[in-house]
Structure formats: C-alpha cells, structure tokens
Short mmCIF file of C-alpha atoms in Angstrom, two decimals:
data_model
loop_
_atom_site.label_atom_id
_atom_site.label_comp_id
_atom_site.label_asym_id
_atom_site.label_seq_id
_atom_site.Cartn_x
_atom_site.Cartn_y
_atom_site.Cartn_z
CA UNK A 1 -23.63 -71.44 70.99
CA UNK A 2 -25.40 -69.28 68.43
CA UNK A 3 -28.17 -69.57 65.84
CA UNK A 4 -26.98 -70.91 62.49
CA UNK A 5 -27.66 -69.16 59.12
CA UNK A 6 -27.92 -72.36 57.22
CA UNK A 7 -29.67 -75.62 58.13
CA UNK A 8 -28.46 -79.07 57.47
CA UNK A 9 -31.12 -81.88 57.13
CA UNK A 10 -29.47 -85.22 57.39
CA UNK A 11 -30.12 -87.73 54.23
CA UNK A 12 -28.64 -90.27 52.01
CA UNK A 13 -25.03 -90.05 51.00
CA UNK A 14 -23.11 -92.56 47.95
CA UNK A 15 -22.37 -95.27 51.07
CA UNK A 16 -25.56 -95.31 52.14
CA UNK A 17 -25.17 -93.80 55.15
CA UNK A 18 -26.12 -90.06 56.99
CA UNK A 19 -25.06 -87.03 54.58
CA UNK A 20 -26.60 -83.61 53.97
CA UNK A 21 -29.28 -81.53 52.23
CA UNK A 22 -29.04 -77.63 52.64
CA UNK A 23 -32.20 -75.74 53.15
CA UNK A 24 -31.60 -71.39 52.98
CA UNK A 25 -33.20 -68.77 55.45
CA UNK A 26 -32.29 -68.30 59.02
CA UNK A 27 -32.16 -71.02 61.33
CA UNK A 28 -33.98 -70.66 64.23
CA UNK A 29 -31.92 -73.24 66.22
CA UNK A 30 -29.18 -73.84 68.05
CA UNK A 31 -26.02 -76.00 67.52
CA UNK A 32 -23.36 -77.91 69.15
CA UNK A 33 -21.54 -79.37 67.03
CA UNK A 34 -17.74 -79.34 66.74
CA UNK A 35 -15.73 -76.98 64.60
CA UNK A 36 -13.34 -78.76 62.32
CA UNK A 37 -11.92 -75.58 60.75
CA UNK A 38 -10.36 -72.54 62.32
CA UNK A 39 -12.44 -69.63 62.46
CA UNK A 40 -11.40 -67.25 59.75
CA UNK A 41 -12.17 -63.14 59.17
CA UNK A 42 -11.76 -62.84 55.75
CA UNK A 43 -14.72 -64.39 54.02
CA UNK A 44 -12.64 -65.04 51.04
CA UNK A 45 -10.56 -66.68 52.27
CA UNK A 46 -12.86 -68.52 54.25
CA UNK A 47 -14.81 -69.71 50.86
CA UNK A 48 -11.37 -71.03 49.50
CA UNK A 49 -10.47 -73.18 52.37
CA UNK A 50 -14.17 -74.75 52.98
CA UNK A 51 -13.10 -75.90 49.16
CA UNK A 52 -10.77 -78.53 50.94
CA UNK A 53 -13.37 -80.37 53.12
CA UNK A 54 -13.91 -83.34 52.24
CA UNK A 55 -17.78 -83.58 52.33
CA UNK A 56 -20.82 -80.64 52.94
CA UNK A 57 -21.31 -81.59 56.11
CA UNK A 58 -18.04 -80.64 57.07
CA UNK A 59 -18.98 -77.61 55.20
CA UNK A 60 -21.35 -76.60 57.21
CA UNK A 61 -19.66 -77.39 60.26
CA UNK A 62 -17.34 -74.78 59.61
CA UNK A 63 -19.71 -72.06 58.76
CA UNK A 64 -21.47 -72.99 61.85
CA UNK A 65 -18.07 -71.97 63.59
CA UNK A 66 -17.31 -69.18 61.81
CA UNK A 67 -18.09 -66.87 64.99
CA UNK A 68 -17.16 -63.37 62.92
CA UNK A 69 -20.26 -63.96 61.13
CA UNK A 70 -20.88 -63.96 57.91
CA UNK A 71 -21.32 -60.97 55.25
CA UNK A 72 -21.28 -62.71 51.91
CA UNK A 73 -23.03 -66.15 50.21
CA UNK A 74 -19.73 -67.08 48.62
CA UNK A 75 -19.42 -70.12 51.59
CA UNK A 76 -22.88 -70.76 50.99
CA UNK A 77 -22.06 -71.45 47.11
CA UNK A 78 -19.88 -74.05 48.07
CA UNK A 79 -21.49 -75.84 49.81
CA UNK A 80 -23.66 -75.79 47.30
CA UNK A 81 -21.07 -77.02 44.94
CA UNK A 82 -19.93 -79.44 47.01
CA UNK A 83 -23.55 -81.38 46.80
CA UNK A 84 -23.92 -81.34 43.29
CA UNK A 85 -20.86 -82.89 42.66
CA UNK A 86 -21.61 -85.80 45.19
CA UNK A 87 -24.04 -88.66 44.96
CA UNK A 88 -26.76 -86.90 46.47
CA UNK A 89 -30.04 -89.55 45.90
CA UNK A 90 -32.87 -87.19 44.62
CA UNK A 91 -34.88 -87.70 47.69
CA UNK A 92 -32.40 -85.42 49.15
CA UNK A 93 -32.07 -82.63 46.50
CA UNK A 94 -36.23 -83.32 46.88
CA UNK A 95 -36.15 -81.95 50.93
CA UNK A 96 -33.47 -78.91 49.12
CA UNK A 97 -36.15 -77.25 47.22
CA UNK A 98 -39.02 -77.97 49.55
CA UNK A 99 -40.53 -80.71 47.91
CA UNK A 100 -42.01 -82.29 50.96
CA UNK A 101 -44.27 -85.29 49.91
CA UNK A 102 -46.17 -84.94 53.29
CA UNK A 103 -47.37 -81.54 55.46
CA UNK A 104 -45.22 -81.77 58.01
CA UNK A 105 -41.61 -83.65 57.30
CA UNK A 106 -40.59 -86.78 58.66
CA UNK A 107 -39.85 -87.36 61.98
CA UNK A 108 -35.91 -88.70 61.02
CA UNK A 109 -35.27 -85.24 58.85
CA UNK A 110 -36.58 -83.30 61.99
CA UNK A 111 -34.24 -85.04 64.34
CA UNK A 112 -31.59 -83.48 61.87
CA UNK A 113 -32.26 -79.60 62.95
CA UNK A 114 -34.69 -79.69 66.12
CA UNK A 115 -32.34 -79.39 69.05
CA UNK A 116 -33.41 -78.01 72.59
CA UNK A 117 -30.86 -75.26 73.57
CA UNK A 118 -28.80 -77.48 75.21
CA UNK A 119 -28.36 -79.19 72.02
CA UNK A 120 -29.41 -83.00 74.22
CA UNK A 121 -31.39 -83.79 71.01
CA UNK A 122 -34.28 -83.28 68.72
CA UNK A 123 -37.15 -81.15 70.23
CA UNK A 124 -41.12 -82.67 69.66
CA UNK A 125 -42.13 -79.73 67.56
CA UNK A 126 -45.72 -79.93 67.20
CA UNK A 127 -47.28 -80.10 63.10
CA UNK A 128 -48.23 -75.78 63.32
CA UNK A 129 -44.39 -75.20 64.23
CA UNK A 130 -43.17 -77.80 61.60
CA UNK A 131 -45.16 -76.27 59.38
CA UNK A 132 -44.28 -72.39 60.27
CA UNK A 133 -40.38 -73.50 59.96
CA UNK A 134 -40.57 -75.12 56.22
CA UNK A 135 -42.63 -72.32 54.93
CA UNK A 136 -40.37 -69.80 56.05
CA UNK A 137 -37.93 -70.53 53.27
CA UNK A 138 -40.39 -71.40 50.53
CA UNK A 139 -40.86 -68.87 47.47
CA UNK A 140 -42.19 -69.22 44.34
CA UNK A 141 -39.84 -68.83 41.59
CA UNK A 142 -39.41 -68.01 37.98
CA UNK A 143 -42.65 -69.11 37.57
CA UNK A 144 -41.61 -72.81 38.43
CA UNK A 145 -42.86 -74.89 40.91
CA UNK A 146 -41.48 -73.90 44.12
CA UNK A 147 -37.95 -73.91 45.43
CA UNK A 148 -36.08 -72.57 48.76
CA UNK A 149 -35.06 -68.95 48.73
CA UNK A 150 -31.76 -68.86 47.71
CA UNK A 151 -31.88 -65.65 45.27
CA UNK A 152 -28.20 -64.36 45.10
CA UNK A 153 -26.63 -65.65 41.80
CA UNK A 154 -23.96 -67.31 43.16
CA UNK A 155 -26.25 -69.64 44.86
CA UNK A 156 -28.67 -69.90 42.30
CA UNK A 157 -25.62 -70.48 39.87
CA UNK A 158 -24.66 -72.92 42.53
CA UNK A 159 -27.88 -74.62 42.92
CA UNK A 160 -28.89 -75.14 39.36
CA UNK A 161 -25.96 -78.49 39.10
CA UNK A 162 -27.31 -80.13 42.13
CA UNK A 163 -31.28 -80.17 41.59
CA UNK A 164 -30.05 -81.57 37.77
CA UNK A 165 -27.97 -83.50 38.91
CA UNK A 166 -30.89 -85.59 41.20
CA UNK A 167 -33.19 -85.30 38.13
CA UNK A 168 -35.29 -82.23 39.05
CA UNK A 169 -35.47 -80.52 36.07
CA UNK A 170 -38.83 -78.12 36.66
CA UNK A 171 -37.07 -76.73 39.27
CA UNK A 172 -33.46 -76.34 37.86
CA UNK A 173 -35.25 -74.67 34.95
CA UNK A 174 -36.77 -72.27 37.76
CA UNK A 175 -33.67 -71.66 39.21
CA UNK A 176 -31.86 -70.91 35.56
CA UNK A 177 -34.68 -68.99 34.73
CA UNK A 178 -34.27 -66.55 37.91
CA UNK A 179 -30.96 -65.65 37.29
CA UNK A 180 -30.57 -61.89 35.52
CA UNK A 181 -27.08 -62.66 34.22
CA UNK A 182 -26.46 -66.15 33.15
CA UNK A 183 -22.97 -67.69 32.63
CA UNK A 184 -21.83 -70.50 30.33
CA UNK A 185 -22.92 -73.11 33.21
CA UNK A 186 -26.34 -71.90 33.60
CA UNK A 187 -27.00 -72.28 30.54
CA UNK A 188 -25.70 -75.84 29.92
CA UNK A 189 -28.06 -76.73 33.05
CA UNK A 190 -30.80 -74.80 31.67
CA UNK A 191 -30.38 -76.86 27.88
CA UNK A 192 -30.01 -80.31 29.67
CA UNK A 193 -32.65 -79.89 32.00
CA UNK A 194 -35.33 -78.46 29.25
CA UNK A 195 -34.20 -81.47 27.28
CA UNK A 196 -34.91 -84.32 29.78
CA UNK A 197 -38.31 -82.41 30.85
CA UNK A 198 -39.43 -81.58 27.09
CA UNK A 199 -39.54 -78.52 27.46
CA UNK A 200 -39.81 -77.28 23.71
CA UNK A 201 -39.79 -73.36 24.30
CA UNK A 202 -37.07 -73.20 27.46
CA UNK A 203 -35.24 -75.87 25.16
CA UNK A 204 -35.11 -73.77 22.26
CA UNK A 205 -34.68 -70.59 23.74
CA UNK A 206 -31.38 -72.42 25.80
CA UNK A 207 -30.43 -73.67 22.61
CA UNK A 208 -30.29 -70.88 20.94
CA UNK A 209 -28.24 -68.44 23.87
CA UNK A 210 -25.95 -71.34 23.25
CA UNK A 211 -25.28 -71.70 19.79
CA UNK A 212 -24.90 -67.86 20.21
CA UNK A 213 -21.77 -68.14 22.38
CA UNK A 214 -18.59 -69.97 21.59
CA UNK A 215 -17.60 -70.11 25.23
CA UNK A 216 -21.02 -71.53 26.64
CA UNK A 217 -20.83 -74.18 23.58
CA UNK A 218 -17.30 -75.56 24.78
CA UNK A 219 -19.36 -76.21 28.19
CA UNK A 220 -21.90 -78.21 26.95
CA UNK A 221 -20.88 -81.92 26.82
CA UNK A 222 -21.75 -84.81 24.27
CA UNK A 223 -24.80 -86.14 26.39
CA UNK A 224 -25.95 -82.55 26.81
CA UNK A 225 -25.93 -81.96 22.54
CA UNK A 226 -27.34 -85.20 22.06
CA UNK A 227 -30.32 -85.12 24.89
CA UNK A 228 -31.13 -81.28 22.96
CA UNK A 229 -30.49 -82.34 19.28
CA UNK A 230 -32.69 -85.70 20.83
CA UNK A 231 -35.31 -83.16 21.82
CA UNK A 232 -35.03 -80.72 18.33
CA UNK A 233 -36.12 -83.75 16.23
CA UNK A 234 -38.91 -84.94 18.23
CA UNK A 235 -40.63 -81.64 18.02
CA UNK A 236 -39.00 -81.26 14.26
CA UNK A 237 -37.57 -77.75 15.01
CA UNK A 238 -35.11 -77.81 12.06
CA UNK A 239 -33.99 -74.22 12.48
CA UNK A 240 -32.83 -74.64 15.92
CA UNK A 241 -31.25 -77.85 14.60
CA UNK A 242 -29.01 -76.44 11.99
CA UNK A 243 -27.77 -73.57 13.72
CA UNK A 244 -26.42 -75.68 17.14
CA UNK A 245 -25.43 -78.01 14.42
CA UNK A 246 -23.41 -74.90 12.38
CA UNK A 247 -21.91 -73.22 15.71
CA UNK A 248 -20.14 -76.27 16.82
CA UNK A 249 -16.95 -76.86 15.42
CA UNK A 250 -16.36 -79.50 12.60
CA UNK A 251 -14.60 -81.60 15.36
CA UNK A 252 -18.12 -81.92 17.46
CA UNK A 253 -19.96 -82.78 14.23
CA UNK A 254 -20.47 -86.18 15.40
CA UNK A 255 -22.80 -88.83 13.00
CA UNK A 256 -25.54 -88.64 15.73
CA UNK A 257 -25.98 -84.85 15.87
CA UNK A 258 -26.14 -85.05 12.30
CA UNK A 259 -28.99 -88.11 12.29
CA UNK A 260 -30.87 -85.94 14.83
CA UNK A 261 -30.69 -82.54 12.30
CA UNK A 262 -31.70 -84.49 9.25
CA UNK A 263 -34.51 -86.13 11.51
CA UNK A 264 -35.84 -82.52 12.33
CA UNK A 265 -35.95 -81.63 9.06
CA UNK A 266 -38.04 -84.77 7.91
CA UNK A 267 -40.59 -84.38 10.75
CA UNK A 268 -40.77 -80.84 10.03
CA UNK A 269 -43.82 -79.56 8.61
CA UNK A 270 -43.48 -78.70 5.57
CA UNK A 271 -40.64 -81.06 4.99
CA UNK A 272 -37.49 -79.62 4.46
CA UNK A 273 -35.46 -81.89 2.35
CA UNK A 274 -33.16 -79.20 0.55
CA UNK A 275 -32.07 -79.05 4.21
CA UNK A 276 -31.40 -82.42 4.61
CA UNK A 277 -29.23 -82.89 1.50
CA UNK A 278 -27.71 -79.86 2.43
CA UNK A 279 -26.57 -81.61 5.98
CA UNK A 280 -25.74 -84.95 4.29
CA UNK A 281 -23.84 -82.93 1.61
CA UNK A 282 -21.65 -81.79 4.18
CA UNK A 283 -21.14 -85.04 6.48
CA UNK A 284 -19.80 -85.94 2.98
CA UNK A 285 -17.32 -83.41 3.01
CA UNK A 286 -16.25 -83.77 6.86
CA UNK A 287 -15.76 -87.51 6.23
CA UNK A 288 -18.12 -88.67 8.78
CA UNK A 289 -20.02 -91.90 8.36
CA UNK A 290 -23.14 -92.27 7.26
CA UNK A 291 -25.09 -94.53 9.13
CA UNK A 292 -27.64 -96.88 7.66
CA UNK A 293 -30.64 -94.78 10.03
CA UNK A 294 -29.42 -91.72 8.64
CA UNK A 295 -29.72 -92.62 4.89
CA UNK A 296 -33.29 -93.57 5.73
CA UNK A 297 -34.26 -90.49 7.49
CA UNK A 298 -32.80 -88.49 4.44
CA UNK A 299 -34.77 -90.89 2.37
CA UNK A 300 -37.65 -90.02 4.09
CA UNK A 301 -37.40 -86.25 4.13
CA UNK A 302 -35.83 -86.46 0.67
CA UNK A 303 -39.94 -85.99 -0.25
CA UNK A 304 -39.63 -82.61 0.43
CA UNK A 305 -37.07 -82.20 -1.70
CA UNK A 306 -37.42 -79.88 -4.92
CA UNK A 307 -34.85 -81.80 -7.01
CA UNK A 308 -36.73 -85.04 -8.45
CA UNK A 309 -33.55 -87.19 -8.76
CA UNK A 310 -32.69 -86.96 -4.46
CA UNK A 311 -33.95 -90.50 -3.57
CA UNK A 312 -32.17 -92.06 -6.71
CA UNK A 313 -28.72 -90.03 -5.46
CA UNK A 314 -29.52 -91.27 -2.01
CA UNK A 315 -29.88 -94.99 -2.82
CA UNK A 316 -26.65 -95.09 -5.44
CA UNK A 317 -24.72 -93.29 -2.57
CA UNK A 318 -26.19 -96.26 -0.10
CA UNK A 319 -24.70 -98.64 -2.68
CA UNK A 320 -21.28 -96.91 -3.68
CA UNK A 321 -20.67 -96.61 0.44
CA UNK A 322 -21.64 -100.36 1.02
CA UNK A 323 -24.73 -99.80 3.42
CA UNK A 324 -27.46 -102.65 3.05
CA UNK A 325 -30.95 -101.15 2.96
CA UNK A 326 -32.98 -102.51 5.09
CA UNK A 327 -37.06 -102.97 4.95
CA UNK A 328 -37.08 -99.66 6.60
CA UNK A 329 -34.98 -98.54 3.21
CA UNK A 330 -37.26 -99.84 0.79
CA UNK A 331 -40.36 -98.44 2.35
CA UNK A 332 -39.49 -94.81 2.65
CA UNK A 333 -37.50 -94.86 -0.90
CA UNK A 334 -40.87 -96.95 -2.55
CA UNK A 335 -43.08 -94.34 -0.94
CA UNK A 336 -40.76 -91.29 -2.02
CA UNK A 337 -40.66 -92.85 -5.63
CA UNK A 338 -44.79 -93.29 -5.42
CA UNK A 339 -45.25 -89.38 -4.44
CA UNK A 340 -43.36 -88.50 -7.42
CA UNK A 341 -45.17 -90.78 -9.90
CA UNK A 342 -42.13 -92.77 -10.72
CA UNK A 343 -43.91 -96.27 -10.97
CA UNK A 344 -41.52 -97.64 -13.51
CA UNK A 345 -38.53 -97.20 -10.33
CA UNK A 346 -41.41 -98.56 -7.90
CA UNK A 347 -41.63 -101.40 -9.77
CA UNK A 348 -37.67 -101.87 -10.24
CA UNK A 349 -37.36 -101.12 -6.89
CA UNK A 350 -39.62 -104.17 -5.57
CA UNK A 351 -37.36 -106.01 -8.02
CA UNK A 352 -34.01 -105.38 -5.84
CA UNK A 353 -35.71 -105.79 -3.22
CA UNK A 354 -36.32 -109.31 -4.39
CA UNK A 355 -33.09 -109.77 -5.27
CA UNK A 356 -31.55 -108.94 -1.79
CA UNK A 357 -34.01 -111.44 -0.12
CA UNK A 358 -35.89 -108.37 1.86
CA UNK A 359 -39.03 -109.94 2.86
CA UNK A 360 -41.89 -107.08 2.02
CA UNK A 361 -44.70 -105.87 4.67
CA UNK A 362 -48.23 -104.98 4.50
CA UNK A 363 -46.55 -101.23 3.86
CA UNK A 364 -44.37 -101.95 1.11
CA UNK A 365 -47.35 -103.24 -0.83
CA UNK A 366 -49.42 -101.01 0.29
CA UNK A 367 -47.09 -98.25 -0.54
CA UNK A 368 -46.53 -99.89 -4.59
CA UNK A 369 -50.27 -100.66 -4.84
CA UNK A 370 -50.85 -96.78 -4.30
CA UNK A 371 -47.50 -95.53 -6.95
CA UNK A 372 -49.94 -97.88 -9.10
CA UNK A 373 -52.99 -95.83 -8.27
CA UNK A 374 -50.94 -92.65 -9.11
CA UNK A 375 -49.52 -94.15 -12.71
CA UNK A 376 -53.23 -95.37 -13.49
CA UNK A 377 -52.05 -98.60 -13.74
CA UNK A 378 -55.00 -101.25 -12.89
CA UNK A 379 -52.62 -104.25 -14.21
CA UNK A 380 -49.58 -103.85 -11.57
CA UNK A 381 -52.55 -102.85 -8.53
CA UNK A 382 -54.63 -106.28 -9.45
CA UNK A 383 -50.99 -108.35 -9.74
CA UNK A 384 -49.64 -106.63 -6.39
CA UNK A 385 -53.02 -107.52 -4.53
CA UNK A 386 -52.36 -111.07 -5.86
CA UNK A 387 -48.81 -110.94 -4.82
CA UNK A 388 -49.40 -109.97 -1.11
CA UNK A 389 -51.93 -112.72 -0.97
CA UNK A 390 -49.38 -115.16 -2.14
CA UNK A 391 -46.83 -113.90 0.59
CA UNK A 392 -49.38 -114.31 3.31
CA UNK A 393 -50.10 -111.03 4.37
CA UNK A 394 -53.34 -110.08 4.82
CA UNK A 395 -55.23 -107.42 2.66
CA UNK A 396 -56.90 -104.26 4.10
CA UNK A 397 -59.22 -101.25 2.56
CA UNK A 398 -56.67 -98.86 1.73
CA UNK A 399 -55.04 -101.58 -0.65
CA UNK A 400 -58.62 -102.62 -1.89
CA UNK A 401 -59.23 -98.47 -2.24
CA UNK A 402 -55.79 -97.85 -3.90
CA UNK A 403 -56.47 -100.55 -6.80
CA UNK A 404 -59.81 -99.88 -6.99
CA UNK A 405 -58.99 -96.25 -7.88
CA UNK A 406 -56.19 -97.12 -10.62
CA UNK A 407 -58.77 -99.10 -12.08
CA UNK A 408 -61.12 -95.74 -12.29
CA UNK A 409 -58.56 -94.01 -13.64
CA UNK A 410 -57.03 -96.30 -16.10
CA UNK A 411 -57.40 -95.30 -19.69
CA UNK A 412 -58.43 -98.74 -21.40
CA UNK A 413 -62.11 -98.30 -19.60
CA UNK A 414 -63.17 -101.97 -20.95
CA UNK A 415 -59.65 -103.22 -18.89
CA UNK A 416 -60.43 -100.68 -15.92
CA UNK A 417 -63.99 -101.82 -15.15
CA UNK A 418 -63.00 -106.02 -15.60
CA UNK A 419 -60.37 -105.52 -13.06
CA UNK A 420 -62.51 -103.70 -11.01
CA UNK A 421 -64.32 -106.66 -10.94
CA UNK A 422 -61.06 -108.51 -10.19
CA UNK A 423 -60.69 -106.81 -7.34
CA UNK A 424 -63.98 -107.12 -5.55
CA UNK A 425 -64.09 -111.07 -5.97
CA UNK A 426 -60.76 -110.45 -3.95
CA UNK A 427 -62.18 -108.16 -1.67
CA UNK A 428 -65.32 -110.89 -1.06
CA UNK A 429 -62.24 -113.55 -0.74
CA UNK A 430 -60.91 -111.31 1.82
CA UNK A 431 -63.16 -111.22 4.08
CA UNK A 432 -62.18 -107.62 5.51
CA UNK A 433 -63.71 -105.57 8.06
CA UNK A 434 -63.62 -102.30 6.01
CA UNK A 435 -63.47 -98.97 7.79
CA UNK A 436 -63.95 -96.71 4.69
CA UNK A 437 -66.98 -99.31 3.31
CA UNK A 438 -68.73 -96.36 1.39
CA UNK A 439 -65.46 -94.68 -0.30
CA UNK A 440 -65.36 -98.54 -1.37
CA UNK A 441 -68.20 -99.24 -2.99
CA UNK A 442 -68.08 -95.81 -4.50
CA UNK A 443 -65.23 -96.29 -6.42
CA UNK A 444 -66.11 -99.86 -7.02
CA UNK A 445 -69.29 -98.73 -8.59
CA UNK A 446 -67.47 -95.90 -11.10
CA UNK A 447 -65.12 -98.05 -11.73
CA UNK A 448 -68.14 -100.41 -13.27
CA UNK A 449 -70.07 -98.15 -14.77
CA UNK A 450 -67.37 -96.75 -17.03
CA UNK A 451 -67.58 -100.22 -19.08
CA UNK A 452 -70.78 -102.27 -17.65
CA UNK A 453 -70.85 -104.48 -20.50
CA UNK A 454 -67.29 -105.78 -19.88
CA UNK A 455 -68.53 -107.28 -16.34
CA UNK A 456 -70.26 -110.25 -15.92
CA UNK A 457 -73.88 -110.08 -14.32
CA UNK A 458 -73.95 -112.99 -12.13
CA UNK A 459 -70.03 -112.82 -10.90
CA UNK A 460 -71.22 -109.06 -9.77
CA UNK A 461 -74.61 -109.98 -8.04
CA UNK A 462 -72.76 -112.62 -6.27
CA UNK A 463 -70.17 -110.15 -4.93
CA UNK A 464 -72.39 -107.67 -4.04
CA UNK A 465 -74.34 -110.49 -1.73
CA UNK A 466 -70.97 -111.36 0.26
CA UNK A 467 -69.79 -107.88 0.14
CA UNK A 468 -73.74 -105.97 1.24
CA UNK A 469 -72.96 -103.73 -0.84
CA UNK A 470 -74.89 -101.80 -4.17
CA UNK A 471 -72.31 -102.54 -7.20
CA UNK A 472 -74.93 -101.85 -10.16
CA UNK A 473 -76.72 -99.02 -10.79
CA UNK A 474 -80.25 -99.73 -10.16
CA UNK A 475 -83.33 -97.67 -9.69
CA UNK A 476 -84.78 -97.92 -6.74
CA UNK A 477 -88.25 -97.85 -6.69
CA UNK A 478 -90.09 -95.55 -3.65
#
C-alpha cells in the first residue's frame, strides 16, 4: 500500500451507475484496490496500454499499481482522454475542476477517497480537513474561474474535451487559454466553447488562429462552424465572418455558413451590403442553394449597398430561382425601396404583394406610408392610412407622423394642408394613445398653416376637442 498521485471521486457514469471524476495533486490517502494491469517500467509504454482499458476507473487502477512510480503525465492524459470521450454527466466534470456547490463536499463523493490505512472504508474527516484537502488542488487559471491544477500541456490539452464536453465552457476557455503552445484541438475546444458561452473576443480571437491554419480548420466540425458563424452574426462581426468563410474549402461552403456571413454583414454597423452581394455572388457560382432566409437577409443588408438597383436584382433572382417571398420578403424589400426614394416600386411592390395573396402587417404599411413621406406624396399616405383601416389593423403615431409629414412636404400646399386635415379626423377616429403627441400636433399644425383657407373651421375645432390638442394658430392672451 502506498499513497496515490491521482484521486478518483466516484460519480455518474452513461448506465447510471458508479464511474469516475479525476481530481490532480497528491493524494494524501491510501488504497487497496486491485491491480488489473501488470506493473510496467517504461512509462511509455505504460501510457499505450492504459489506452486498452475499457473505462477510467480501470485507468486509474492501474496507475495506482504502477509501483515503479511515475516520472511523466502522459498516463495522466489518458485518463483524461478517456473521460471526455465517455458520458460523463456535468455534475461530474463539475467535482473535476473544483466546482463544489457546497464548502465541504458531499458525504457520498468523500466515501470515494477517505479510507483509514487499512483501507476498511471511508474515514469521518471533519469540515477543516475536507476543506484543507479540496483546496490543495485549486488554482486560479488563465484568468477563468477556477479549475484543478493540472498545468502540463498534455493534461491541459487533455482536459480541455472533457469540461466541453459536460458544458463548462468558462472553464475550458481557462484551460485553452493556459496553454503556451496550442494544437489544432485546443483550438477547436477553445472556438466551440467561446461560441456556446458568447464569448465575442475569445470567439474571435479562436476564430481567427483558425481560419489561419489549414490543419486546425480540418478539425473543426460542422456544429463547431455553425455554433461560431451562429455567434459572428449575432454580434455582426462581418470581418471575422468572411475570412472563416474564405479559408474553408469550397466543399465546407455549406448554405448555412453562408446565411450566417450575409447575416453579419446586415447587422453590421455600418451595413455592409457590397459584402453581402459579394457572398451571394459567389454561392451563385459554387451552386449552392439559396434559401428563402437568405434572400431576405441580403434584402435586408442590400440597404447598405452602393449600387441602387441590388434589391430589384435580388427580388428578379428570387423569382428566376422559384423562391416565394414571404411577408418577411416584402417588408425588408418595401423598406429597402422606401430608403432609396423609389415610391413608384413601393407602390408596385404592394401591388404583387396583392397579387400573391400576402396578407400585409402594421409594418408593411407602416413601412409604404413612410416611402410616401419620402416621395412627398400626401395622396398615397391618406389612401394607405385608409387602406390599413379597411384591413383591420390598427393605426399608430408613427403612421399618423409619416402622413402627416408628406402632407408638409407636398408641393400642391392647398392639397397638403386639406389632407392634413384628412388625416387628423382619422387620427380623432383612431382613438390612439400617442407617444410622440407634440411631434404630432407640430406637424399637424405646419401642415395647416401652409394653406389655412383650404381647411374648414368647424371640422378643425372639432378635432382639436377630441384630439386636446392646439391645431390653429391662435394668440394667446397673458
């Protein structure tokens, strides 16, 4: 009987029953248990054939037999490996890097590695003993939450797998993060793990050391490129985007790295919509399919594209390939269109849509209402404030503000100022909480005032007694 150099807490294996968690520093106990490999002197050697074992316990067994000692980590590492590629439940990985949710561990995981010397069974260690034994291995690492000492690559390199694999991603980014030399796997850990956590900086950064190396790209997996090209377009980090995107072969080009690319570009701020044709342009050439929820993020960041004619390429190319627009569709191309003063297409536009039997939202016409504003068109933003009434859905300020403003801006004042009038019997009709009131009855008022004479006196006193608010301008005597 000797002291061990590793200890084995007992916990949860795929069947449900007793399996292993490793915890690194010395021991200070003893052990009994049965060797179930022959002791070896070369530690090589040794390593290879703990490889054959069928579980970490057995593992451990061994090393615990191994009487020659022990002058490397390399059996250490797999064991390691061994429990990341079981079923480990993370409550177990959780004990590993000394996440203990109490002070002093449970009784069961102490009945694991508290034997009296004659190895009869766990030992009543009192809380101050407990407590000495756990902290013994605990460091502080990489700036990470804390993790047991294991600080030699190979068990670091070993490590990293298992804590992702049970979901503990803080601390497999601290144990990435404290290696000086990282290989292909560490870094594949590293980008899945800063993906799942949301880690923007440790996600780029991994990102980046990967789309640097051919090798470490062949390691990362599908789900690994599409949790980080996930991540990219959430925080709209184009750059890093398009250059994983450009390092992986044309083979690994797959439609959903592409969606998640174009997405980052049309969150990005400014838009980058040369980008995003750039990336459609080539999913043309590859001959992958373009999805129906790509075409609408390239509609949407197609408004930061330079070249005025992007949306109308984008929607005949949705036609020519047979891909129904959706509502989704005709919102982001109607608002695209509006932004470029292109009213005349707005108004087509709302016309197909029509046609296809899209039932419109409160943003469609809210988005067409305000391409009216832009054109200085007062008829089409009094008949679309009509038409949304018709349809049943209801009416809100930036609608009443929109049409109010084309008819400031119109150039027929005497027209401008009688539909201004046109909309606030609406807006009384309404009934509408407003949350921009004054900007309302500001522009109401100029609107007015640029043709008084074309309003009638006693339709605006009676809207400005539903509506509270001062339509005409009166002096106010002090």
């Amino acid at each position: 009987m000797r002291r061990i150099h590793v200890v084995a807490l007992v916990a949860l294996s795929s069947s449900g029953t007793e399996s292993f968690v490793l915890l690194a520093g010395r021991g200070a106990r003893w052990s009994t248990r049965p060797a179930t490999a022959t002791t070896l002197s070369s530690e090589e050697r040794f390593a290879e054939e703990l490889q054959g074992l069928p579980s970490a316990v057995d593992q451990l067994r061994a090393i615990d037999a191994n009487g020659d000692g022990l002058g490397t980590t390399a059996p250490f590492a797999v064991v390691l490996a061994t429990a990341a590629a079981s079923d480990a439940p993370a409550a177990a990985v959780a004990a590993l890097v000394g996440h203990v949710a109490r002070p002093c561990p449970p009784r069961r995981a102490l009945r694991a590695h508290s034997f009296d010397r004659a190895g009869h069974g766990p030992r009543q260690a009192g809380r101050r003993g407990c407590r000495r034994r756990f902290a013994r291995g605990r460091v502080q690492g990489a700036g990470g939450p804390p993790f047991f000492s294991i600080v030699r690559s190979p068990r670091l390199t070993a490590l990293a797998p298992a804590l992702l694999r049970a979901r503990k991603d803080a601390e497999c980014l601290a144990a990435v993060g404290a290696l000086s030399a990282r290989t292909a796997s560490d870094v594949r850990c590293g980008v899945a793990a800063a993906a799942r956590s949301r880690d923007d900086a440790q996600l780029r950064a991994y990102v980046a050391e990967a789309a640097a190396d051919e090798d470490t790209l062949k390691t990362l997996d599908d789900a690994s490129l599409k949790a980080a090209m996930r991540g990219l377009a959430k925080k709209g980090d184009h750059r890093t985007a398009y250059s994983l995107l450009d390092a992986l072969p044309a083979e690994r080009r797959s439609p959903l790295l592409y969606h998640g690319a174009i997405t980052a570009c049309g969150r990005s701020r400014p838009i980058k919509g040369r980008t995003a044709m750039l990336l459609w342009r080539r999913m043309k050439e590859e001959n992958v399919t373009v999805p129906r929820a790509t075409y609408n993020a390239l509609l949407h960041a197609a408004q930061g594209s330079l070249t005025e004619n992007a949306t109308s390429a984008l929607l005949a190319a949705m036609d020519r390939d047979g891909v129904a627009l959706n509502v989704v569709s005709y919102n982001v191309a109607l608002n695209s269109l509006a932004k470029q003063g292109r009213f005349s297409e707005v108004l087509s536009l709302l016309e197909a849509m029509e046609s296809a039997s899209i039932k419109p939202t409160e943003v469609t016409f809210g988005t067409a209402i305000n391409g009216a504003a832009r054109a200085n068109n007062s008829a089409a933003a009094v008949a679309l404030l009509g038409a949304q009434t018709s349809v049943g859905l209801p009416l809100g300020d930036p609608a009443f503000a929109s049409a109010l403003e084309a008819c400031l801006n119109d150039p027929d004042t005497a027209a401008g100022a009688s539909r201004a009038a046109e909309v606030l019997d609406a807006l009384a009709a309404a009934d509408v909480s407003l949350k921009r009131r004054e900007r309302v009855e500001e522009l109401a008022r100029a609107a007015i005032s640029r043709n008084r004479a074309a309003v009638d006196d006693d339709r605006l006193k009676r809207d400005e007694d539903i509506l509270g608010m001062v339509l005409q301008n009166r002096r106010v005597e002090v």
